Every structure is written in C-alpha cells, then in structure tokens.
Coordinates of C-alpha atoms and ligand atoms in Angstrom, one line a residue:
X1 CA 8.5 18.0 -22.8
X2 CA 8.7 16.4 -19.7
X3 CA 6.6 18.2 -16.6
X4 CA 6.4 17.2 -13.1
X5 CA 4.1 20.3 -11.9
X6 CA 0.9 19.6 -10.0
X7 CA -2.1 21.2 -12.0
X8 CA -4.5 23.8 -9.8
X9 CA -7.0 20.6 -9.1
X10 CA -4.2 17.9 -8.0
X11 CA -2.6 20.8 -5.9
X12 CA -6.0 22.1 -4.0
X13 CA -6.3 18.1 -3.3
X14 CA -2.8 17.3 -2.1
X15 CA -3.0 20.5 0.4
X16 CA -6.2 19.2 1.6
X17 CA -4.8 16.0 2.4
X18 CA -1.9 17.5 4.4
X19 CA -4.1 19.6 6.3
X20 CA -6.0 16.8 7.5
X21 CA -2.6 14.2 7.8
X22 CA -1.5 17.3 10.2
X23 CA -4.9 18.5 12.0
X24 CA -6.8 15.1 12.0
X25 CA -4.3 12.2 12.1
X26 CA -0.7 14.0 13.3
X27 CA -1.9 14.6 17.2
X28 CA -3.5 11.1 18.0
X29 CA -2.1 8.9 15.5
X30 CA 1.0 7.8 17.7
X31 CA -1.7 6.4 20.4
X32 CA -3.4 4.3 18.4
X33 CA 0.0 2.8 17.2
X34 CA 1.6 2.2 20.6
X35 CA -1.9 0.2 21.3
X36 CA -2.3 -1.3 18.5
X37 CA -5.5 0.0 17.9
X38 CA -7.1 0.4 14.4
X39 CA -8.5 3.9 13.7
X40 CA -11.7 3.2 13.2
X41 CA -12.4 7.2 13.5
X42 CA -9.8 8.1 11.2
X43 CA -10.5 5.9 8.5
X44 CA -14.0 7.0 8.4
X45 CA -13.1 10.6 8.2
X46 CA -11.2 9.8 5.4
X47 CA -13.7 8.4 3.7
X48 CA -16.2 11.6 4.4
X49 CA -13.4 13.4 2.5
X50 CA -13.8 11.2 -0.1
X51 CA -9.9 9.6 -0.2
X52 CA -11.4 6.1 -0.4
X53 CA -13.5 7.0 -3.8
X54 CA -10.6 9.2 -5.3
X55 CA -9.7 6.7 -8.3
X56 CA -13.3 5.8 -9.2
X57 CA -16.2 7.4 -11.2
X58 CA -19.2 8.9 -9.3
X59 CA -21.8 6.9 -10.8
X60 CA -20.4 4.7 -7.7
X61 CA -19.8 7.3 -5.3
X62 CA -16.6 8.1 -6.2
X63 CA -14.6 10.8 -6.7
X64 CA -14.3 10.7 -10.6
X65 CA -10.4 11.1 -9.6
X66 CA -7.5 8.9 -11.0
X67 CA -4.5 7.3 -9.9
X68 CA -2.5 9.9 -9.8
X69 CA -4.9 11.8 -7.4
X70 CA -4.8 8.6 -5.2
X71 CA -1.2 8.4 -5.2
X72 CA -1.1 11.6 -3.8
X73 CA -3.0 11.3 -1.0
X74 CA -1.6 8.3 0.3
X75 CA 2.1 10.2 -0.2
X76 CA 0.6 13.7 1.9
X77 CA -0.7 10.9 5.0
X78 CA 2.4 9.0 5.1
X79 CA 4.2 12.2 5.5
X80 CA 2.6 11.9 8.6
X81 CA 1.4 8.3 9.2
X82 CA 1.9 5.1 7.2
X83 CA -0.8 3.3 9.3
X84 CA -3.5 5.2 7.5
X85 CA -2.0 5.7 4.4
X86 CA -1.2 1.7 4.0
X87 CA -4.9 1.3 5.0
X88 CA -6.0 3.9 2.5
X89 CA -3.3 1.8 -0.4
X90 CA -5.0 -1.4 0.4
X91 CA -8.3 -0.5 0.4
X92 CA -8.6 0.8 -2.8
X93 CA -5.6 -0.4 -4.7
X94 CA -6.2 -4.0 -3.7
X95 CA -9.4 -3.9 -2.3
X96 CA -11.6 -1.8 -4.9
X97 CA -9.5 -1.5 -7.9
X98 CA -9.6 -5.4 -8.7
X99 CA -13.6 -5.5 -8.2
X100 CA -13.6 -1.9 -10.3
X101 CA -11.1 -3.2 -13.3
X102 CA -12.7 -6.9 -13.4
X103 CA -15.9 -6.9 -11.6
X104 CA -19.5 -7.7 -13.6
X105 CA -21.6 -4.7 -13.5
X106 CA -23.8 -6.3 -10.7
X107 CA -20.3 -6.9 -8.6
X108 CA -19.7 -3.0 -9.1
X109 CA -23.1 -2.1 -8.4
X110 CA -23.0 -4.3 -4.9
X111 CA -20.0 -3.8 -3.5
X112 CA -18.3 -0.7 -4.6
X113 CA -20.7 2.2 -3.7
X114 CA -19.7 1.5 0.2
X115 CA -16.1 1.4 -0.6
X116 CA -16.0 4.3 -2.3
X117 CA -17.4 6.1 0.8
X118 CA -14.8 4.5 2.8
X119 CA -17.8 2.8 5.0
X120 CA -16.4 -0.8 4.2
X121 CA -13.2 -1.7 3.7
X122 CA -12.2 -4.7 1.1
X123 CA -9.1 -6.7 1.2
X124 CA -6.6 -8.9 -1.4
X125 CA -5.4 -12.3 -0.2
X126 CA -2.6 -13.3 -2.5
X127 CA 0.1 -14.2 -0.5
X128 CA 0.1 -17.7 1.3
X129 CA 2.1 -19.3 4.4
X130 CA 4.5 -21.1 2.1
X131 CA 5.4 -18.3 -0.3
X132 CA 4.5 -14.6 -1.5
X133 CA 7.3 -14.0 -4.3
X134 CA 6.9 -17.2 -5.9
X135 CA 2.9 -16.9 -7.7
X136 CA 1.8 -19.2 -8.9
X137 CA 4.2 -21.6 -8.0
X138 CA 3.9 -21.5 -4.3
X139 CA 0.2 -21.2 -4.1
X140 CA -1.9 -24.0 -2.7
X141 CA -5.3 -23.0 -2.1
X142 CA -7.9 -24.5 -4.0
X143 CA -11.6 -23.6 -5.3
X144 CA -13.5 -26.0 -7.3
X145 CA -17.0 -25.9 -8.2
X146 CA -19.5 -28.0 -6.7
X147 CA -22.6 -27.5 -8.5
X148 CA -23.7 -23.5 -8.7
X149 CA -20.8 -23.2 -6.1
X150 CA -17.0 -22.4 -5.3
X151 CA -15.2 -24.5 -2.2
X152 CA -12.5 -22.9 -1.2
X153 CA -9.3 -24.8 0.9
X154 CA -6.3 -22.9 1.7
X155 CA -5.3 -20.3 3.4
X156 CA -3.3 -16.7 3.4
X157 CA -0.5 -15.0 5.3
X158 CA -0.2 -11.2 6.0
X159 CA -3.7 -9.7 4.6
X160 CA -4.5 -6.1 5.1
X161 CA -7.6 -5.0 5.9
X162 CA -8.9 -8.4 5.8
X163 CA -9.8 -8.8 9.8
X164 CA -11.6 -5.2 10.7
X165 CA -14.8 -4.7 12.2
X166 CA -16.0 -2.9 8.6
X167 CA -14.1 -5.4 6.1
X168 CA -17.1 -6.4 3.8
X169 CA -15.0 -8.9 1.7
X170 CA -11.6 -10.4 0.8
X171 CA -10.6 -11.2 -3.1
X172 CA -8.9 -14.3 -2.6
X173 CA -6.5 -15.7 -5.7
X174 CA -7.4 -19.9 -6.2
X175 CA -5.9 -22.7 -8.3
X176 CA -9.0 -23.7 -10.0
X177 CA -7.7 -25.7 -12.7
X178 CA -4.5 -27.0 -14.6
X179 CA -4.1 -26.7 -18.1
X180 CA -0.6 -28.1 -19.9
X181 CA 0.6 -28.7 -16.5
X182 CA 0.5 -25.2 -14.9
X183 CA -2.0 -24.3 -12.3
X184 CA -4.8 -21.7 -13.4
X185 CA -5.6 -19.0 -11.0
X186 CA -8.9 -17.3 -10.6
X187 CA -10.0 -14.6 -8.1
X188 CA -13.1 -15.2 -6.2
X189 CA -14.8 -12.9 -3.8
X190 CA -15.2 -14.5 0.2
X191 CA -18.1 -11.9 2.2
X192 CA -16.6 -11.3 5.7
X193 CA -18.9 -13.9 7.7
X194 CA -19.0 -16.2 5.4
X195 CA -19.2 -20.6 6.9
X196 CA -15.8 -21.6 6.6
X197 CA -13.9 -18.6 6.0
X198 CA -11.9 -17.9 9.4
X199 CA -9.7 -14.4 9.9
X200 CA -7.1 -14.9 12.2
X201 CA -6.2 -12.6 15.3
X202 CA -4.1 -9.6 14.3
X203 CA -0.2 -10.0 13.6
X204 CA 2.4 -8.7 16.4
X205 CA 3.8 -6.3 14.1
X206 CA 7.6 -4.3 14.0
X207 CA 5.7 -1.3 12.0
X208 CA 2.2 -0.6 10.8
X209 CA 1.0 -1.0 14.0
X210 CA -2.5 0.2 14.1
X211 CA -3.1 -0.8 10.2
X212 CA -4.9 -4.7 10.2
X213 CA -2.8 -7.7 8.8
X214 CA -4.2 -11.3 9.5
X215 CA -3.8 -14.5 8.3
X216 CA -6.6 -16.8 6.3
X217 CA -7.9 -20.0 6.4
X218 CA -10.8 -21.4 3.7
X219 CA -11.9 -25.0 4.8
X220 CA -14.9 -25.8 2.6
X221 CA -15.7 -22.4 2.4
X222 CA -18.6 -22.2 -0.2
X223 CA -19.6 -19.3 -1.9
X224 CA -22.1 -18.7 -4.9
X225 CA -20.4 -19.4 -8.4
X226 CA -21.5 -15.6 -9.1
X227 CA -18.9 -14.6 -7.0
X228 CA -15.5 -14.9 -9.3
X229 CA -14.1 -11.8 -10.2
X230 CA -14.0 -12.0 -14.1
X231 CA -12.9 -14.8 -16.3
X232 CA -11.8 -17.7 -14.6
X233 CA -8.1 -18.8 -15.4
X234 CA -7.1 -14.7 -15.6
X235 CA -6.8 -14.2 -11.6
X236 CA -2.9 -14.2 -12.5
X237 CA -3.0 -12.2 -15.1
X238 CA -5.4 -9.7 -13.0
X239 CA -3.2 -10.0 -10.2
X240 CA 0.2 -8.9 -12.0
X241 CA -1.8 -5.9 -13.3
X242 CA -3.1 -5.1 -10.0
X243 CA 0.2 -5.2 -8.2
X244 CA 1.8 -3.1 -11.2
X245 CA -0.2 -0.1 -10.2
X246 CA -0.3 -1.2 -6.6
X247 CA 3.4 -0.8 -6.7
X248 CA 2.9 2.7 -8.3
X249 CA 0.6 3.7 -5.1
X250 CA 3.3 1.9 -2.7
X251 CA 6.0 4.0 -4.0
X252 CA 4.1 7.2 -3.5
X253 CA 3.8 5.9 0.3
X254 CA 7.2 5.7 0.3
X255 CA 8.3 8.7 -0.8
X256 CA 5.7 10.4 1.3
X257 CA 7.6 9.1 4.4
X258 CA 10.8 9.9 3.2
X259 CA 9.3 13.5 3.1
X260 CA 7.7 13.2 6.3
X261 CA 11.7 12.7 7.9
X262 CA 12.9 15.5 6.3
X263 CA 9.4 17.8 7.8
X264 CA 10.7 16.3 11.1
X265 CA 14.3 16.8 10.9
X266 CA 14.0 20.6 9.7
X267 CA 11.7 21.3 12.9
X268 CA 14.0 19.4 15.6
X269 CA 17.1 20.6 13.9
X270 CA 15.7 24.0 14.3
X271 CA 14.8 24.0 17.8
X272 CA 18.0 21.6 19.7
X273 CA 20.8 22.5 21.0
X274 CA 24.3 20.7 21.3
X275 CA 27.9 22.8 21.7
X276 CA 26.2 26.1 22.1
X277 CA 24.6 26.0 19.2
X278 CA 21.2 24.6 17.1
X279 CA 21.6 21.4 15.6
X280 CA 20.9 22.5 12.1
X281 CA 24.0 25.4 12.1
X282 CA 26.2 22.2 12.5
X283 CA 27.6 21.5 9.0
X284 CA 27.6 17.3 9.1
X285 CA 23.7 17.8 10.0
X286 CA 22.7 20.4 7.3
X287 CA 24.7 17.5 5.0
X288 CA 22.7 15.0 6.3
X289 CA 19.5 16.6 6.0
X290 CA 20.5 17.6 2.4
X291 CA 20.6 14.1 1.5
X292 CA 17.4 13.0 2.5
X293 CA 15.7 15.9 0.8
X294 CA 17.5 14.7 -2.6
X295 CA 16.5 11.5 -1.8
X296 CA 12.8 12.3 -1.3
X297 CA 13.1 14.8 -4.3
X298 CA 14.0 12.1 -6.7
X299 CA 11.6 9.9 -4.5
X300 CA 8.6 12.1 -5.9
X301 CA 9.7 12.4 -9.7
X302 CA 9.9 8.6 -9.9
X303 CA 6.1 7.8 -9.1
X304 CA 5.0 11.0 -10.9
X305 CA 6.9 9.8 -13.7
X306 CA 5.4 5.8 -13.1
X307 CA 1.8 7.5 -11.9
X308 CA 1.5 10.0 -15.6
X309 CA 2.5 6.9 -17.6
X310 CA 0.0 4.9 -16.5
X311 CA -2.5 7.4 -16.8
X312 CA -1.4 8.1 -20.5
X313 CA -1.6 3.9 -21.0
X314 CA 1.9 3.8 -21.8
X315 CA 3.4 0.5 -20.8
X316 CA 4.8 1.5 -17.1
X317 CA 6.0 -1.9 -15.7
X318 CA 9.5 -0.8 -15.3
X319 CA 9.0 2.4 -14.2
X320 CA 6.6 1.2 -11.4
X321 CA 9.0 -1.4 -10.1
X322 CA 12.0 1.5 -10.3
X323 CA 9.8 3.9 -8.2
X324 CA 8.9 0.8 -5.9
X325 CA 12.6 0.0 -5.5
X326 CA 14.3 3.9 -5.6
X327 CA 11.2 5.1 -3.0
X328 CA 11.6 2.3 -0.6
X329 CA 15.2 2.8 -1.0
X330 CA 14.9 6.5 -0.1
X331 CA 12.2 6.0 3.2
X332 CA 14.8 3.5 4.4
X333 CA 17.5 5.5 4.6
X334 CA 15.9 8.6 5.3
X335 CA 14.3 6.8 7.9
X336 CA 17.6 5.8 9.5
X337 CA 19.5 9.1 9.4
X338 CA 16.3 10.9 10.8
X339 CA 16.6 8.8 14.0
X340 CA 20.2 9.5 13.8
X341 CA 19.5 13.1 13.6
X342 CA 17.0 12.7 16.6
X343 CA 19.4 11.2 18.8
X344 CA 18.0 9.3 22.2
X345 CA 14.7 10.7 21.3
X346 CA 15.0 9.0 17.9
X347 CA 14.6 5.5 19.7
X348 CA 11.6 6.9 21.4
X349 CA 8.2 5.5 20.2
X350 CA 6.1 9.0 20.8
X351 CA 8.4 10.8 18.4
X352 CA 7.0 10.4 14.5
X353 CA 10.5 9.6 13.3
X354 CA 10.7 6.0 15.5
X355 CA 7.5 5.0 14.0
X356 CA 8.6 6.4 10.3
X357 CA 12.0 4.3 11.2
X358 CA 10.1 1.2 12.6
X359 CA 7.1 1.6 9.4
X360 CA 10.5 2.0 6.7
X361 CA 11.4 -1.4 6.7
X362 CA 8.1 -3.0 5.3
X363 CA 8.0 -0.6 2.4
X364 CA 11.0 -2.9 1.2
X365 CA 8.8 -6.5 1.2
X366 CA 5.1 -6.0 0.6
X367 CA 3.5 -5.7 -2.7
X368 CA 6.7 -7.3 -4.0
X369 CA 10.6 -7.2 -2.6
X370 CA 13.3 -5.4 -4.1
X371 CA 14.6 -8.7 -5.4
X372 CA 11.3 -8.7 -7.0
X373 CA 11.4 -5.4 -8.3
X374 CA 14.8 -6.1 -9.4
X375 CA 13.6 -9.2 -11.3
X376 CA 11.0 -7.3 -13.2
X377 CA 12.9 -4.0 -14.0
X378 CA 16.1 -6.9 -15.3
X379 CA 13.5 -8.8 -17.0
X380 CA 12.0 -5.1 -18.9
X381 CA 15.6 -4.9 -19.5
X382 CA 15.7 -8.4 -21.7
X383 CA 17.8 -9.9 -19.0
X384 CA 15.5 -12.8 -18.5
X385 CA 17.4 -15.7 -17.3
X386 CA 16.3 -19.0 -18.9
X387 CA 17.1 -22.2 -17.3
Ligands
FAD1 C1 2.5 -5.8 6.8 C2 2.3 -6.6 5.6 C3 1.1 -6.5 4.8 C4 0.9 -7.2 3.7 N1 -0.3 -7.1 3.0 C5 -0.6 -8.0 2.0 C6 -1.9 -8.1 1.4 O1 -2.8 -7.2 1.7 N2 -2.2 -9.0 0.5 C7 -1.2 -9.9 0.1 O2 -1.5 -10.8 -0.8 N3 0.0 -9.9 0.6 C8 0.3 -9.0 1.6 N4 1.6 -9.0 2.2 C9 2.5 -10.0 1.8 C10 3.7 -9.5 1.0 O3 3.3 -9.0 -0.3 C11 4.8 -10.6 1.0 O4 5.3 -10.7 2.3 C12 5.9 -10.3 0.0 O5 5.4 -10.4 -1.4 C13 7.0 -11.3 0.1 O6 6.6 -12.6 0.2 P1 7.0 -13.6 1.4 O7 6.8 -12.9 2.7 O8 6.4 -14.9 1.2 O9 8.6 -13.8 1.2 P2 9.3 -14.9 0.2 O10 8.7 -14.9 -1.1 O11 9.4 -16.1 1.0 O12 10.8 -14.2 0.1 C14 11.8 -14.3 1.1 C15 13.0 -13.6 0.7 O13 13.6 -14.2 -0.5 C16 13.7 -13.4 -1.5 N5 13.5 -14.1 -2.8 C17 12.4 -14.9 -3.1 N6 12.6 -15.4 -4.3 C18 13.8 -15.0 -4.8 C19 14.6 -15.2 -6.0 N7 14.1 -15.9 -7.0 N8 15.7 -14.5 -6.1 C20 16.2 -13.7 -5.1 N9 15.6 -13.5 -4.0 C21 14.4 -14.1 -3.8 C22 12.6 -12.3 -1.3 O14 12.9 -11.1 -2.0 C23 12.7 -12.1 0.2 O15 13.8 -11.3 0.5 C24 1.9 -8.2 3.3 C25 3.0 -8.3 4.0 C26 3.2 -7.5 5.1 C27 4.5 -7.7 5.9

C-alpha cells in the first residue's frame, strides 16, 4: 500500500510552520530581500521553534524529529520565502547533518547543541572556483598534516551560510592524499576565525537575496588534527551521501515554492479585474492555474515518496535525484506562469511572485544541476556510459 497522508504529529508541525512562514516571515521578508539583508531575527525565531534541531535527537537539543519532519518545514517557509528556507536547508542538511552522521562523539557534543537551537549556524564548502559538478576531479584544495595539524590551501565558491555574523564553522572537503592515482578527499572542520581562513564579501545575487553565499580562501590555514570529520579518505563518500538527502530537502524547497505560486495566483486571480470581469472567471487563467497546482501536486508526492524511503533505509538515490529534477522543474515553471498571471505587477520586486520567479532559477543548479540529476537517475538506470 502506498500512502502519502501526513500523520496527526507531521500535520500539527507543518501547520505550525505555515503559520509562522505567514505571521512571522510573510510581512517583512520582502525588505530584507530588496536590501540584502540577512534575517538575523528570523532565523533566530526559527530556531526558538525548534526548526533547526528538527532532524536530530534531544540528547543534543534537538527535536528527536527526522527528515521527513525537516523536509516539511523547509517546503511550508518556501511557500512563503526561499531566503529562509535555503538558510534553514543548509544549516542543517549541510551544516549539522555531516557533523551528526560522521562526527566523534566529542565533535557532536561541541558543536551540535548550538546548532540545534538555531544559535549558530554551520556551513558545507564543496564546491570550488574551477568546478562544482565535476568532484573530485575538479577539486584543488589541499590539507596535509604537519605534525598534530591540518594546512589547509584552497579555496571555495558559492557557500551558504558560511560568512554570517553567527556561522560557528564551515566543513570543508580536501585532497589529503592519492592512492592508485585518484585524489582522496577528507572533510575537516575550519572554526569561523580561524588564521588563515578568509570569508569573502557576500555574492551579488539574481535570487536568494537575503540568504549568505561567499566565497573561501584557506592559505596555511592550520587547524588541530582532531578536527576531521570521520575517517580520512571517506569525505567523498560522506559527501555523495550528504548531497543524496540534501537533494531530498532541496526538492521539498522546491515544491514548496511551486505551492507558494499557486497560494498567490488563487488570491490575485480572485481579487483583479480585466474585461469586466475577475481574472480567475477567465477560462485560459483557471487553465493556467490548474497546471501549476498539478505541477506542485506531483511536486509533493515525489519527495514524500524520496523523504519515506529514506526514512525506511531503502536505497533512495534515484528517487531523490527525480524529486530534485521534477520539483525544480515544477517551481520553474510555476514560477514563470505566476508572473505571467501577475502581469506588470509580476515584474515588481514587492510582490512574492518576482522574488519566487527570481529565487526559481537556482533551485535548478545548487546541490547538483539537472544534468547532474539526470546523470545519476541514467546511471540508477544502468546507463552508465564507459569511456
Ligand atoms: C546560491 C548558491 C548557493 C550554493 N551553496 C553551496 C554550498 O553551500 N556548498 C557548496 O559546496 N556549494 C554550493 N553551491 C554550489 C552549487 O552546488 C554548484 O554551483 C553546482 O553544483 C554547479 O557547479 P558549478 O557552478 O561549478 O557548475 P559547473 O559544474 O561548472 O557546470 C556548468 C554547467 O555545465 C553542466 N555540466 C557539467 N558537467 C556536465 C556533464 N558531464 N554533462 C553535461 N553537463 C554538464 C552543468 O550541469 C551546468 O549546467 C551553491 C550555489 C549557489 C548558486
């Protein structure tokens, strides 16, 4: 039997989160976008309701939750705002989750209890300058031990999280060896502050605007050997499993704002008039609308279907890369025909649906491309091509 219905528990959560998406972030959120500005206000009521600590067990101040609890946050805030929600994604599926999964029991005990409570944020540098789809083979930055320490040369392109004002650390991915030719990758924790690790200013960004994405450089940036994050030689391996659930939390995003166009597009089509009558009695824009809802219908099902898998330990690689690819698909073009819908004011930054059109595009590239998805999904499919 196949079931897609939310339990009492995951329901009482996911109308909590909309309540606060549409009391707390809804009627300041497009300020802080059109400055730039990080919510430093928002983030920390999120983490007094607990959002940050959702996935984790309480023994660190979390809220004994799982994934799929996560997921649904982040899908109820970017019905609203994918700012917050991408912070909330990052944060815990790349910040926490890696240190939680693969952390020693002293790196739990130090660093997770504040992330958990959504009082620090952590950050995942993987992606370099000279290549994000191609890991290993395009990574260049180095760590190799110099006594009881790591040096770290290299740097990173595009990190969330990794340059605000409560980012306690950054897990950064290293080539700390070869062995029969290939580089081997291990994952070492930088502290914000630390000599020789500099985060750039923030990006100029098309969407995302008041989430924090900076660029890395390590030049003899030393930090205690104690600070790799579990074997060494297995950051890759950590890193493919991390981004397989990350793509699970990214789809729920994804479908969230696809969601969030349709919310929009019922009000204004509601309330605007054109030839006498309201939009919505017009028969091209009921169609339209119809569309995105089935788009952000089958948006859902696909990371509930990814999201139960995983939390059953069923293999779910394919399935997470499908939700990645079909709920990205779905905020795109929902995205498009909700600004289409919105006319003039469409193109307008203070109306939700610019910044969910503007915010679409990304969903699309991080945490792996389509082409990427595509590569995995073909590859579950045994269509790996061998040179
Ligand atoms: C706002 C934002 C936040 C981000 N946050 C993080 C973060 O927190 N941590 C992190 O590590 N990274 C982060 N990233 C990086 C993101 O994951 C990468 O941008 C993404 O993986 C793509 O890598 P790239 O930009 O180097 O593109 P490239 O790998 O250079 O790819 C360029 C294009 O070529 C295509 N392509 C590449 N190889 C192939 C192939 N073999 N066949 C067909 N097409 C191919 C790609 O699909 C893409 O369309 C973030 C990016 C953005 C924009």
């Amino acid at each position: 039997m196949v079931g897609f219905r939310l339990n009492d528990e995951q329901e009482a959560l996911r109308s909590t989160v909309e309540e606060f998406a549409r009391e707390v972030v809804a009627p300041v959120i497009g300020g802080f976008y059109e400055r730039g500005e990080f919510p430093y206000d928002i983030v920390a009521r999120m983490g007094k309701l607990g959002l940050f600590g959702l996935p984790f067990p309480e023994e660190y101040g979390g809220m004994g939750g799982d994934y799929l609890a996560f997921c649904l946050a982040l899908h109820e805030l970017a019905r609203v705002d994918s700012s917050v929600a991408i912070t909330l994604e990052a944060g815990v599926a790349l910040g926490a989750m890696p240190i939680y999964r693969f952390g020693s029991a002293v790196q739990r005990d130090r660093w997770l209890p504040e992330l958990c409570a959504g009082e620090r944020l952590a950050a995942f540098g993987l992606t370099e300058p000279g290549g994000g789809s191609d890991i290993p083979g395009g990574m260049r930055t180095t760590a190799r031990l110099d006594g009881d320490e790591w040096v770290i040369d290299g740097s990173k392109a595009f990190i969330t999280n990794s340059g605000t004002d409560v980012t306690s650390v950054v897990t950064a991915l290293a080539i700390t060896g070869r062995s029969e030719g290939r580089p081997q990758i291990s994952a070492i924790m930088v502290p914000s502050g630390t000599p020789g690790f500099t985060v750039g200013p923030e990006y100029s960004k098309v969407g995302w605007c008041c989430s924090d994405t900076r660029e890395l450089a390590f030049s003899g940036c030393r930090v205690p050997h104690d600070h790799l994050l579990g074997e060494a030689g297995r950051g890759y391996a950590q890193f493919l499993q991390t981004l397989d659930e990350g793509r699970v939390a990214i789809a729920a995003l994804a479908a969230g704002l696809a969601e969030g166009c349709v919310d929009e597009c019922l009000r204004y089509a509601a309330q605007r008039t054109a030839f006498g009558h309201e939009l919505a009695h017009y028969q091209a824009i009921q169609f339209k609308i119809a569309d995105m809802a089935a788009r952000a219908h089958v948006a859902r099902l696909a990371w509930y279907d990814a999201a139960g898998r995983l939390l059953a330990g069923e293999p779910f690689k394919a399935e997470a890369a499908i939700a990645k690819l079909t709920c990205s698909n779905a905020a795109m073009d929902n995205a498009r025909d909700a600004t289409q819908i919105f006319g003039g004011y469409g193109f307008m930054n203070e109306f939700p649906v610019a910044r969910f059109y503007r915010d679409a595009k990304v969903l699309e590239i991080g945490e792996g491309t389509s082409e990427v998805q595509r590569m995995v999904i073909a590859r579950q499919l045994g269509l790996d091509r061998r040179d």
